[in-house]
Amino acid sequence: MTDLASAGALSGEAGPDGRAGRAARTLRRLRAVAPALLGFAAVRLLCVMVLALWDPAEDKGVVRLLSGRWDSVWYASIADEGYGRTVVADDGGVHSDLAFFPLLPWLERLISAVSPLSAGEAGLLVSAVASLAAAWALFAIGERLYGRRAGVLLAVLWAAVPVGIVQSMAYTEALFTALAAWSLYAVLTGRWLTAGLLSAATGLCRPAGLAVAAAVAAAALAVLLAERAERRAAEPAAERTAERTAGGAAGPWPWAAHRRMLAGVLLAPLGWAGYVLWVGARTGEPLGYLRVQGDWGNGFDGGWAFARFIGDRLAGGNPVAGLGLCAGVALLLWVCVRCVRMGLPLPLLVYGGVMVVLALCAAGYFGSKPRLLLPAFPLLLPAAVALAGARARVVAVVLVTAATGAALYGAVWLTGSGPP
């Protein structure tokens, strides 16, 4: 029997390690994830179609709306000409392209070099592929934690958030979320080198790569502390008493047993750190990146600018908008608390929490805050889990309503005057 199994494995016709076995596992995996990818793609297609049909007289065109305005233009410029572009704004501010991280422009340049696509069009292709990869990662995380139905719903809900149209733009949100989600999945499954490499890639994509690096580091620290506690619990009481009397530690840390984990932790922030150091060298200022962001009106002020923005609405002529913003912040904080009470794994809590802090406490254009929260997919897990236990009719109503709202909101948003 053993010989037959070995022969089958070698021939690829049978055996769990043969090509047929691997193909069967891959097929099962594709069948499992297919509802999530199809549901995600359907919502995204609806949003793009509504945008295209929103105003037939719109001379901007759907491709230009998605790839030829605002940040997309800066990324395409870097892809075509490299760094070095600056623009003097009407208010006298000097805006440098050094504020934009390089991974998306690198990919746009590569694709446009081997295809007839322009850099902006290549950015659309990157976002399309990356958004599907992100949906797959969200499904994998949701399925691992709460079951297949929750995984499908998490992916579809992420497609149907109000600012979901950004996933279809030549922006970095889809690419960043794909890398971040797969990095976190690698942490959950104990693949530390993969987690560190993907985290480093997020740091080449957006400043928020720090959130992923923090999640990887927090998860590793939790593993080490848990193992230390287990060793202490296994020690005889007499040895623990002697240690306390002598003021000693609880024994050496098991560094050798965790080489891959420690390597992943060290790799995780390298993308972000490397780009920030490069900007510092290029500008001749160690903190040159912070200065560049400051010239754009961005930075981290602890939420003071956002608080003033809300206060101006409450005290000014639009108290309804101010109250709506207060309600939105309260809802966001409630969801964060709900994630903690659900017992989400530590890396997801750290990642989601840091993303929320970065979004709410960043100074700059208020309209970008919902977009900054788009990669914070752990915040959708409470809704996905709740819907996973609901009746099919309820799920259908919620998803159709959310998808329709996202399509309409995206069309109004992108055909307006302000950037997302």
Coordinates of C-alpha atoms in Angstrom, one line a residue:
M1 CA 0.0 0.0 0.0
T2 CA 2.8 2.4 0.9
D3 CA 4.6 1.6 -2.4
L4 CA 1.4 2.3 -4.4
A5 CA 0.9 5.6 -2.6
S6 CA 4.5 6.6 -3.3
A7 CA 4.2 5.7 -6.9
G8 CA 1.0 7.6 -7.3
A9 CA 2.5 10.7 -5.7
L10 CA 5.5 10.5 -8.0
S11 CA 3.3 10.2 -11.1
G12 CA 1.1 13.1 -10.0
E13 CA -2.0 10.8 -10.2
A14 CA -2.6 10.4 -6.4
G15 CA -1.3 11.1 -3.0
P16 CA -1.6 14.1 -0.8
D17 CA 1.8 15.5 -1.9
G18 CA 1.4 14.9 -5.6
R19 CA 0.4 17.4 -8.3
A20 CA -3.1 16.0 -8.4
G21 CA -3.4 16.4 -4.7
R22 CA -2.1 20.0 -4.8
A23 CA -4.4 20.8 -7.8
A24 CA -7.4 19.4 -5.9
R25 CA -6.5 21.5 -2.8
T26 CA -6.1 24.6 -5.0
L27 CA -9.5 23.9 -6.7
R28 CA -11.2 23.6 -3.3
R29 CA -9.6 26.8 -2.2
L30 CA -10.8 28.6 -5.3
R31 CA -14.3 27.3 -4.8
A32 CA -14.3 28.5 -1.2
V33 CA -13.2 32.0 -2.1
A34 CA -15.2 32.4 -5.3
P35 CA -18.3 33.8 -3.6
A36 CA -16.2 36.5 -1.9
L37 CA -14.4 37.5 -5.0
L38 CA -17.5 37.4 -7.2
G39 CA -19.5 39.4 -4.6
F40 CA -16.7 41.9 -4.3
A41 CA -16.3 42.3 -8.0
A42 CA -20.1 42.7 -8.5
V43 CA -20.2 45.6 -6.0
R44 CA -17.1 47.3 -7.6
L45 CA -18.5 46.9 -11.1
L46 CA -21.8 48.5 -10.0
C47 CA -20.0 51.5 -8.5
V48 CA -17.9 52.0 -11.7
M49 CA -21.0 51.7 -13.9
V50 CA -23.0 54.2 -11.9
L51 CA -20.1 56.6 -12.0
A52 CA -19.9 56.2 -15.8
L53 CA -23.6 56.8 -16.2
W54 CA -24.0 59.4 -13.6
D55 CA -23.7 62.3 -16.0
P56 CA -23.5 61.4 -19.7
A57 CA -22.5 64.9 -20.5
E58 CA -19.6 64.8 -18.1
D59 CA -16.5 65.6 -20.2
K60 CA -14.1 64.1 -17.7
G61 CA -14.9 60.5 -18.5
V62 CA -14.8 57.6 -16.1
V63 CA -11.2 56.7 -16.9
R64 CA -10.1 60.3 -16.2
L65 CA -12.1 60.5 -13.1
L66 CA -10.5 57.3 -11.8
S67 CA -6.9 57.9 -13.0
G68 CA -6.4 61.4 -14.1
R69 CA -7.0 63.8 -11.2
W70 CA -5.6 64.6 -7.8
D71 CA -3.1 62.1 -6.3
S72 CA -3.3 59.9 -9.4
V73 CA -1.6 62.7 -11.4
W74 CA 1.2 62.8 -8.9
Y75 CA 1.8 59.1 -9.0
A76 CA 1.7 59.0 -12.8
S77 CA 4.2 61.9 -12.9
I78 CA 6.6 60.0 -10.6
A79 CA 6.2 56.9 -12.8
D80 CA 6.9 58.8 -16.0
E81 CA 9.7 61.3 -14.8
G82 CA 10.9 60.2 -11.4
Y83 CA 10.9 62.4 -8.3
G84 CA 11.5 66.1 -8.5
R85 CA 8.2 67.8 -9.3
T86 CA 7.0 70.7 -7.2
V87 CA 4.0 72.8 -7.5
V88 CA 3.3 76.2 -5.9
A89 CA -0.3 76.4 -4.8
D90 CA -2.5 79.4 -4.9
D91 CA -1.9 80.0 -1.2
G92 CA 1.8 80.0 -1.7
G93 CA 2.4 76.5 -0.4
V94 CA 5.1 74.5 -2.1
H95 CA 3.9 70.9 -2.8
S96 CA 6.6 68.3 -3.5
D97 CA 6.1 64.8 -5.0
L98 CA 8.3 63.5 -2.2
A99 CA 5.2 63.3 -0.1
F100 CA 4.1 60.3 -2.2
F101 CA 5.6 56.9 -1.5
P102 CA 7.2 55.0 -4.4
L103 CA 5.7 51.5 -4.7
L104 CA 2.6 52.4 -6.8
P105 CA 4.7 54.6 -9.2
W106 CA 7.3 51.8 -9.5
L107 CA 4.5 49.3 -10.6
E108 CA 3.0 51.8 -12.9
R109 CA 6.3 52.4 -14.6
L110 CA 6.9 48.7 -14.9
I111 CA 3.5 48.0 -16.5
S112 CA 3.6 51.0 -18.8
A113 CA 7.0 49.9 -20.0
V114 CA 5.9 46.5 -21.1
S115 CA 2.4 47.4 -22.3
P116 CA 0.6 50.1 -24.3
L117 CA -1.0 51.5 -21.1
S118 CA -0.2 54.9 -19.8
A119 CA 1.0 55.3 -16.2
G120 CA -2.4 56.3 -15.0
E121 CA -4.1 53.4 -16.8
A122 CA -1.5 51.1 -15.3
G123 CA -2.4 52.4 -11.9
L124 CA -6.0 51.3 -12.6
L125 CA -4.8 47.8 -13.4
V126 CA -2.8 47.7 -10.3
S127 CA -5.8 48.7 -8.2
A128 CA -8.1 46.2 -9.9
V129 CA -5.7 43.3 -9.2
A130 CA -4.8 44.5 -5.8
S131 CA -8.4 45.0 -4.7
L132 CA -9.2 41.4 -5.6
A133 CA -6.1 40.3 -3.7
A134 CA -7.3 42.3 -0.7
A135 CA -10.7 40.8 -0.9
W136 CA -9.1 37.3 -0.9
A137 CA -7.1 38.2 2.1
L138 CA -10.1 39.6 4.0
F139 CA -12.0 36.4 3.2
A140 CA -9.1 34.3 4.5
I141 CA -8.9 36.3 7.7
G142 CA -12.7 36.2 8.3
E143 CA -12.9 32.5 7.5
R144 CA -10.1 31.7 9.8
L145 CA -11.6 33.6 12.7
Y146 CA -15.3 33.2 12.3
G147 CA -16.1 30.9 9.5
R148 CA -16.6 30.9 5.7
R149 CA -19.8 33.0 5.7
A150 CA -18.2 35.7 7.8
G151 CA -15.2 35.8 5.4
V152 CA -17.4 36.2 2.3
L153 CA -19.4 39.0 4.0
L154 CA -16.2 40.8 5.2
A155 CA -14.9 41.0 1.6
V156 CA -18.3 42.2 0.2
L157 CA -18.8 44.7 3.0
W158 CA -15.4 46.2 2.3
A159 CA -16.4 46.7 -1.3
A160 CA -19.6 48.4 -0.3
V161 CA -18.3 51.0 2.2
P162 CA -19.3 54.6 1.2
V163 CA -15.8 55.5 -0.1
G164 CA -15.3 52.1 -1.8
I165 CA -14.9 53.8 -5.2
V166 CA -11.3 54.6 -4.2
Q167 CA -10.6 50.9 -4.5
S168 CA -11.1 51.4 -8.3
M169 CA -8.9 54.5 -8.6
A170 CA -5.2 54.8 -9.4
Y171 CA -4.6 55.4 -5.7
T172 CA -2.7 53.3 -3.2
E173 CA -5.6 52.2 -0.9
A174 CA -6.3 48.9 -2.7
L175 CA -2.6 48.0 -3.0
F176 CA -1.9 48.9 0.6
T177 CA -4.9 47.0 2.0
A178 CA -3.9 43.9 0.0
L179 CA -0.3 43.9 1.4
A180 CA -1.5 44.8 4.9
A181 CA -4.2 42.1 5.0
W182 CA -1.9 39.4 3.7
S183 CA 0.8 40.5 6.2
L184 CA -1.7 40.2 9.1
Y185 CA -2.9 36.8 7.8
A186 CA 0.7 35.7 7.8
V187 CA 1.1 36.8 11.4
L188 CA -2.1 34.9 12.3
T189 CA -0.7 31.7 10.7
G190 CA 2.8 32.1 12.1
R191 CA 4.6 32.9 8.9
W192 CA 6.8 35.7 10.3
L193 CA 9.2 36.2 7.4
T194 CA 6.3 36.6 5.0
A195 CA 4.6 39.0 7.4
G196 CA 7.7 41.1 7.7
L197 CA 8.4 41.3 4.0
L198 CA 4.8 42.3 3.2
S199 CA 4.8 44.8 6.0
A200 CA 8.0 46.3 4.5
A201 CA 6.2 46.6 1.2
T202 CA 3.3 48.5 2.9
G203 CA 5.9 50.9 4.2
L204 CA 6.9 51.6 0.6
C205 CA 3.2 52.2 -0.3
R206 CA 1.9 54.6 2.4
P207 CA 3.0 56.2 5.7
A208 CA 0.4 54.0 7.4
G209 CA 2.7 51.1 6.8
L210 CA 3.8 51.9 10.4
A211 CA 0.4 50.4 11.5
V212 CA 1.3 47.0 10.0
A213 CA 4.8 47.1 11.4
A214 CA 3.3 47.9 14.9
A215 CA 0.9 44.9 14.5
V216 CA 3.7 42.5 13.6
A217 CA 5.9 43.8 16.6
A218 CA 2.9 43.6 19.0
A219 CA 2.1 40.0 18.0
A220 CA 5.7 38.9 18.4
L221 CA 6.0 40.5 21.8
A222 CA 2.7 38.8 22.9
V223 CA 4.2 35.4 21.8
L224 CA 7.3 36.0 23.8
L225 CA 5.5 37.1 26.9
A226 CA 3.1 34.2 26.7
E227 CA 5.9 31.7 26.5
R228 CA 7.7 33.4 29.4
A229 CA 4.5 33.1 31.5
E230 CA 4.2 29.4 30.6
R231 CA 7.8 28.8 31.6
R232 CA 7.3 30.6 34.9
A233 CA 4.1 28.5 35.5
A234 CA 6.0 25.3 34.9
E235 CA 8.9 26.2 37.3
P236 CA 8.8 24.6 40.7
A237 CA 7.6 26.9 43.5
A238 CA 10.9 26.7 45.3
E239 CA 12.8 28.0 42.2
R240 CA 10.4 30.9 41.7
T241 CA 10.8 31.9 45.4
A242 CA 14.6 31.8 45.1
E243 CA 14.4 34.0 42.0
R244 CA 12.3 36.6 43.7
T245 CA 14.6 36.5 46.7
A246 CA 17.7 37.0 44.5
G247 CA 15.9 39.5 42.3
G248 CA 16.6 37.4 39.2
A249 CA 14.7 37.3 35.9
A250 CA 12.5 34.4 34.8
G251 CA 15.2 32.8 32.7
P252 CA 16.6 33.8 29.3
W253 CA 14.4 34.8 26.4
P254 CA 14.2 32.0 23.7
W255 CA 15.7 34.1 21.0
A256 CA 17.2 31.1 19.1
A257 CA 13.8 29.5 18.8
H258 CA 12.3 32.5 17.2
R259 CA 14.8 33.6 14.6
R260 CA 12.2 33.9 11.9
M261 CA 9.8 35.8 14.1
L262 CA 12.5 38.3 15.1
A263 CA 13.7 38.6 11.5
G264 CA 10.1 39.4 10.5
V265 CA 9.8 42.1 13.2
L266 CA 13.1 43.7 12.0
L267 CA 12.0 43.6 8.4
A268 CA 8.5 45.0 9.0
P269 CA 9.4 48.8 9.3
L270 CA 12.2 48.8 6.7
G271 CA 10.2 50.0 3.8
W272 CA 8.8 53.1 5.6
A273 CA 12.1 53.8 7.3
G274 CA 14.1 53.4 4.1
Y275 CA 11.9 55.9 2.2
V276 CA 11.9 58.5 5.0
L277 CA 15.7 58.3 5.3
W278 CA 16.0 58.6 1.5
V279 CA 13.8 61.8 1.6
G280 CA 15.9 63.1 4.4
A281 CA 19.1 62.5 2.4
R282 CA 17.6 64.1 -0.7
T283 CA 16.4 67.2 1.1
G284 CA 19.4 67.5 3.3
E285 CA 17.3 67.4 6.4
P286 CA 17.1 64.4 8.7
L287 CA 13.3 65.2 9.2
G288 CA 12.8 66.3 5.6
Y289 CA 9.8 64.0 5.1
L290 CA 8.0 65.7 7.9
R291 CA 8.7 69.1 6.4
V292 CA 7.5 68.0 3.0
Q293 CA 4.2 66.8 4.6
G294 CA 3.9 70.0 6.5
D295 CA 4.2 72.0 3.3
W296 CA 1.2 70.0 2.1
G297 CA -0.7 71.0 5.3
N298 CA -0.4 67.4 6.6
G299 CA 1.0 66.2 9.9
F300 CA 0.0 64.7 13.2
D301 CA -1.5 67.1 15.6
G302 CA -3.3 64.7 18.0
G303 CA -6.7 65.5 16.4
W304 CA -6.7 69.3 17.2
A305 CA -7.4 70.3 13.5
F306 CA -10.2 67.8 13.3
A307 CA -11.7 69.0 16.6
R308 CA -11.6 72.6 15.4
F309 CA -13.2 71.6 12.1
I310 CA -16.1 70.0 14.0
G311 CA -16.3 73.0 16.5
D312 CA -16.5 75.4 13.6
R313 CA -19.5 73.5 12.2
L314 CA -21.2 73.4 15.6
A315 CA -20.7 77.0 16.4
G316 CA -21.1 78.3 12.8
G317 CA -23.9 78.0 10.3
N318 CA -24.0 74.3 9.9
P319 CA -24.7 72.6 13.3
V320 CA -26.4 69.7 11.7
A321 CA -23.1 68.8 9.9
G322 CA -21.2 69.2 13.2
L323 CA -23.6 66.9 15.0
G324 CA -23.4 64.4 12.2
L325 CA -19.6 64.4 12.5
C326 CA -19.8 63.9 16.3
A327 CA -22.2 61.0 15.7
G328 CA -19.8 59.5 13.1
V329 CA -16.8 59.7 15.5
A330 CA -18.9 58.2 18.3
L331 CA -19.9 55.3 16.0
L332 CA -16.3 54.7 15.0
L333 CA -15.2 54.6 18.6
W334 CA -18.1 52.2 19.5
V335 CA -17.0 49.9 16.7
C336 CA -13.4 49.9 18.1
V337 CA -14.7 49.0 21.5
R338 CA -16.9 46.3 19.9
C339 CA -13.8 44.8 18.2
V340 CA -12.0 44.6 21.5
R341 CA -15.0 43.0 23.3
M342 CA -15.2 40.5 20.4
G343 CA -11.7 39.4 21.3
L344 CA -10.2 40.0 17.9
P345 CA -6.5 38.8 17.7
L346 CA -4.0 41.4 18.9
P347 CA -2.4 42.2 15.5
L348 CA -5.8 43.1 14.1
L349 CA -6.6 45.3 17.1
V350 CA -3.3 47.1 16.9
Y351 CA -3.5 47.6 13.2
G352 CA -7.1 48.8 13.2
G353 CA -6.4 51.0 16.3
V354 CA -3.3 52.7 14.8
M355 CA -5.2 53.3 11.5
V356 CA -8.0 55.0 13.4
V357 CA -5.6 57.2 15.4
L358 CA -3.7 58.2 12.2
A359 CA -6.9 59.1 10.4
L360 CA -8.6 61.1 13.2
C361 CA -5.4 62.7 14.5
A362 CA -3.9 63.8 11.2
A363 CA -4.0 67.4 10.2
G364 CA -4.9 68.2 6.7
Y365 CA -7.8 68.0 4.2
F366 CA -10.9 66.8 6.1
G367 CA -12.4 65.1 3.0
S368 CA -9.6 62.6 3.0
K369 CA -10.3 61.2 6.5
P370 CA -12.9 58.6 5.3
R371 CA -10.4 57.4 2.6
L372 CA -7.7 57.1 5.3
L373 CA -10.0 54.7 7.1
L374 CA -10.6 52.5 4.1
P375 CA -7.8 50.1 4.8
A376 CA -8.9 49.6 8.4
F377 CA -10.9 46.5 7.5
P378 CA -10.9 45.0 11.0
L379 CA -13.6 47.6 11.9
L380 CA -16.0 45.7 9.5
L381 CA -15.6 42.4 11.4
P382 CA -18.4 43.1 13.9
A383 CA -20.8 43.7 11.1
A384 CA -19.6 40.7 9.1
V385 CA -20.0 38.4 12.1
A386 CA -23.5 39.8 12.9
L387 CA -24.7 39.3 9.3
A388 CA -23.2 35.8 9.2
G389 CA -25.8 34.8 11.8
A390 CA -28.7 36.6 10.2
R391 CA -31.3 35.3 7.7
A392 CA -30.5 35.4 4.0
R393 CA -33.2 38.0 3.4
V394 CA -31.7 40.4 6.0
V395 CA -28.2 39.9 4.5
A396 CA -29.5 40.6 1.0
V397 CA -31.2 43.8 2.0
V398 CA -28.2 45.1 3.9
L399 CA -25.7 44.3 1.1
V400 CA -27.9 45.7 -1.7
T401 CA -28.6 48.9 0.3
A402 CA -24.9 49.3 1.2
A403 CA -23.8 48.7 -2.4
T404 CA -26.3 51.1 -3.8
G405 CA -25.4 53.7 -1.3
A406 CA -21.7 53.3 -2.1
A407 CA -22.3 53.6 -5.9
L408 CA -24.3 56.8 -5.5
Y409 CA -21.9 58.3 -3.0
G410 CA -18.9 57.5 -5.1
A411 CA -20.5 59.1 -8.2
V412 CA -21.4 62.3 -6.3
W413 CA -18.0 62.4 -4.6
L414 CA -15.9 62.0 -7.8
T415 CA -17.9 64.3 -10.0
G416 CA -17.6 67.1 -7.3
S417 CA -14.9 69.6 -7.1
G418 CA -12.8 68.3 -4.2
P419 CA -10.4 65.4 -4.1
P420 CA -11.2 62.3 -2.1

